Amino acid sequence: VIVADSRAQGKSVDKGDSLSYEMMADDFNTLLDFLHLDSCYIVGWSDGAVNALLLAMRHPVKVKKLAITGAKLSPDTSAIDAIANEWALKYNESLEKIKQTPEIKNRSKVARLLSYAPHIMPAQLASVHCPTLVIGGDHDVILPKHTLLIAASIPKSYLWILPGAGNSTPIYFKDQFNEVVG
């Protein structure tokens, strides 16, 4: 099992001014090259699910199978609960008003992804050719209809909607999650 911090998150440092999901997906490709792994199974949650989708789209030979939970294709209310979307936009605004220390700049860079990215068209998901399990909760901030759209747009996908679940399926439903994904 390889667990990687995304760029600018966890203990991964990123001093650049910009950040994108595409950059992070390419980082994971580079990590797999560095580890001399030609392909692997990928599990992604939330931002990690977006990174996993982009890795499968941009570097398809690297992904044998994919399991994603809490993925979004767009940063708006077509994908995200309106209250959560409004909170994210206000969070970004609040960060802009704070003194821009290196820590705040980094936090702002990551928060911008929350509110303003990604921009993946459903038709682009047709390029994901590996077997894919698309997971969501029926009470997720990512709207279940959006999760259904993702699953319907990936040719070899399977859909699993957990009743009573929010965005944290790998935590609150860990036994079921590990059994199905493992």
Coordinates of C-alpha atoms in Angstrom, one line a residue:
V1 CA 0.0 0.0 0.0
I2 CA 1.3 3.4 -1.0
V3 CA -0.2 6.4 0.6
A4 CA 0.9 9.8 -0.9
D5 CA 0.2 13.3 0.3
S6 CA -1.1 15.4 -2.5
R7 CA 1.0 18.4 -3.5
A8 CA 0.6 21.2 -0.9
Q9 CA -1.2 19.0 1.5
G10 CA -0.2 16.9 4.5
K11 CA 3.6 16.9 4.7
S12 CA 4.1 17.6 1.0
V13 CA 5.6 21.1 0.4
D14 CA 4.8 23.2 -2.6
K15 CA 6.1 26.7 -2.8
G16 CA 4.6 27.5 -6.2
D17 CA 1.7 29.9 -6.7
S18 CA -0.6 27.6 -8.6
L19 CA -2.1 24.3 -7.9
S20 CA -4.4 22.1 -10.0
Y21 CA -5.7 18.6 -9.9
E22 CA -3.9 17.9 -13.1
M23 CA -0.6 18.8 -11.5
M24 CA -1.3 16.4 -8.6
A25 CA -2.4 13.6 -11.0
D26 CA 0.9 14.0 -12.9
D27 CA 2.7 14.0 -9.5
F28 CA 1.3 10.6 -8.8
N29 CA 2.4 9.4 -12.2
T30 CA 5.9 10.6 -11.4
L31 CA 5.8 8.8 -8.1
L32 CA 4.8 5.6 -9.7
D33 CA 7.6 6.0 -12.2
F34 CA 10.1 6.7 -9.3
L35 CA 8.9 3.5 -7.6
H36 CA 9.3 1.5 -10.8
L37 CA 5.6 0.6 -10.8
D38 CA 4.1 0.2 -14.3
S39 CA 0.5 0.0 -13.0
C40 CA -1.5 -0.4 -9.8
Y41 CA -4.9 -0.3 -8.1
I42 CA -5.9 3.2 -7.2
V43 CA -8.3 4.3 -4.4
G44 CA -9.2 8.0 -4.2
W45 CA -11.4 9.9 -1.7
S46 CA -12.7 13.4 -2.3
D47 CA -9.8 15.4 -3.9
G48 CA -8.0 12.1 -4.2
A49 CA -10.9 10.8 -6.2
V50 CA -10.6 13.7 -8.6
N51 CA -6.8 13.0 -8.8
A52 CA -7.5 9.3 -9.4
L53 CA -9.9 10.0 -12.3
L54 CA -7.4 12.4 -13.9
L55 CA -4.6 9.8 -13.4
A56 CA -6.7 7.3 -15.2
M57 CA -7.5 9.8 -18.0
R58 CA -4.0 11.3 -18.4
H59 CA -1.9 8.1 -17.7
P60 CA -4.3 5.2 -18.4
V61 CA -1.6 2.5 -18.4
K62 CA -0.9 3.2 -14.8
V63 CA -4.3 2.3 -13.5
K64 CA -5.4 -1.4 -13.4
K65 CA -8.6 -0.7 -11.4
L66 CA -10.0 2.4 -9.8
A67 CA -12.2 3.0 -6.7
I68 CA -13.4 6.5 -6.1
T69 CA -15.6 8.0 -3.4
G70 CA -16.7 11.6 -3.1
A71 CA -15.6 12.7 -6.6
K72 CA -16.8 15.8 -8.4
L73 CA -16.4 16.9 -12.0
S74 CA -17.3 20.6 -11.4
P75 CA -17.1 23.1 -8.6
D76 CA -20.8 24.2 -8.6
T77 CA -24.2 23.2 -7.3
S78 CA -24.7 20.8 -10.2
A79 CA -22.2 18.6 -8.2
I80 CA -22.2 20.0 -4.7
D81 CA -24.8 20.6 -2.1
A82 CA -25.7 24.3 -2.2
I83 CA -24.9 24.9 1.5
A84 CA -21.5 23.2 1.2
N85 CA -20.8 25.2 -1.9
E86 CA -21.6 28.5 -0.2
W87 CA -19.5 27.6 2.8
A88 CA -16.5 26.8 0.5
L89 CA -16.9 30.1 -1.3
K90 CA -17.0 32.1 1.9
Y91 CA -14.0 30.2 3.2
N92 CA -12.1 31.3 0.2
E93 CA -13.2 34.9 0.7
S94 CA -12.1 34.8 4.4
L95 CA -8.6 33.5 3.5
E96 CA -8.2 36.4 1.1
K97 CA -8.7 38.9 3.9
I98 CA -6.1 37.3 6.2
K99 CA -2.4 38.4 6.2
Q100 CA -0.8 36.3 3.5
T101 CA 1.8 34.3 5.4
P102 CA 3.3 31.2 3.6
E103 CA 0.9 29.0 5.5
I104 CA -2.2 31.1 4.5
K105 CA -1.0 31.2 0.9
N106 CA -0.8 27.4 0.9
R107 CA -4.2 27.1 2.5
S108 CA -5.7 29.5 0.0
K109 CA -4.2 27.5 -2.9
V110 CA -5.8 24.3 -1.7
A111 CA -9.1 26.0 -0.8
R112 CA -9.3 27.4 -4.4
L113 CA -9.5 23.8 -5.6
L114 CA -12.5 23.3 -3.4
S115 CA -14.4 26.2 -4.9
Y116 CA -13.1 26.6 -8.4
A117 CA -12.0 23.2 -9.7
P118 CA -12.1 20.7 -11.4
H119 CA -13.6 21.2 -14.8
I120 CA -14.0 17.7 -16.2
M121 CA -16.7 17.1 -18.8
P122 CA -18.7 13.9 -18.4
A123 CA -17.8 12.9 -22.0
Q124 CA -14.1 13.0 -21.0
L125 CA -14.7 10.1 -18.6
A126 CA -15.2 7.8 -21.6
S127 CA -11.4 7.7 -21.8
V128 CA -11.3 5.8 -18.4
H129 CA -11.1 2.2 -19.6
C130 CA -10.2 0.4 -16.4
P131 CA -12.8 -1.2 -14.2
T132 CA -14.0 1.5 -11.8
L133 CA -16.1 1.5 -8.7
V134 CA -17.9 4.8 -8.1
I135 CA -18.9 5.2 -4.5
G136 CA -21.1 7.8 -2.8
G137 CA -23.3 8.3 0.1
D138 CA -27.0 9.2 -0.2
H139 CA -26.4 12.1 2.2
D140 CA -23.0 13.2 0.6
V141 CA -22.2 16.8 -0.1
I142 CA -21.4 15.5 -3.5
L143 CA -25.0 15.1 -4.8
P144 CA -26.0 11.5 -5.5
K145 CA -27.2 12.5 -9.0
H146 CA -23.7 13.8 -9.7
T147 CA -22.2 10.5 -8.5
L148 CA -24.7 8.7 -10.8
L149 CA -23.5 10.9 -13.7
I150 CA -19.9 10.0 -13.1
A151 CA -20.7 6.2 -13.0
A152 CA -22.8 6.5 -16.1
S153 CA -20.0 8.3 -18.0
I154 CA -17.3 5.7 -17.3
P155 CA -17.6 2.6 -19.6
K156 CA -16.6 -0.1 -17.1
S157 CA -18.0 1.4 -14.0
Y158 CA -19.9 0.0 -11.1
L159 CA -22.0 2.1 -8.7
W160 CA -22.3 1.8 -5.0
I161 CA -24.4 4.3 -3.1
L162 CA -24.3 3.7 0.7
P163 CA -27.6 4.5 2.5
G164 CA -27.2 6.9 5.4
A165 CA -23.7 7.8 4.3
G166 CA -22.1 11.2 3.8
N167 CA -18.7 12.1 2.3
S168 CA -16.7 10.1 4.8
T169 CA -17.6 6.5 3.6
P170 CA -14.0 5.2 4.2
I171 CA -14.3 6.3 7.9
Y172 CA -17.9 5.7 9.0
F173 CA -18.4 2.6 6.8
K174 CA -14.8 1.4 7.0
D175 CA -15.7 -2.3 7.4
Q176 CA -18.0 -2.4 4.4
F177 CA -15.7 -0.1 2.4
N178 CA -12.6 -2.2 3.0
E179 CA -14.5 -5.4 2.2
V180 CA -15.9 -4.1 -1.1
V181 CA -12.8 -2.1 -2.2
G182 CA -10.2 -4.5 -0.8

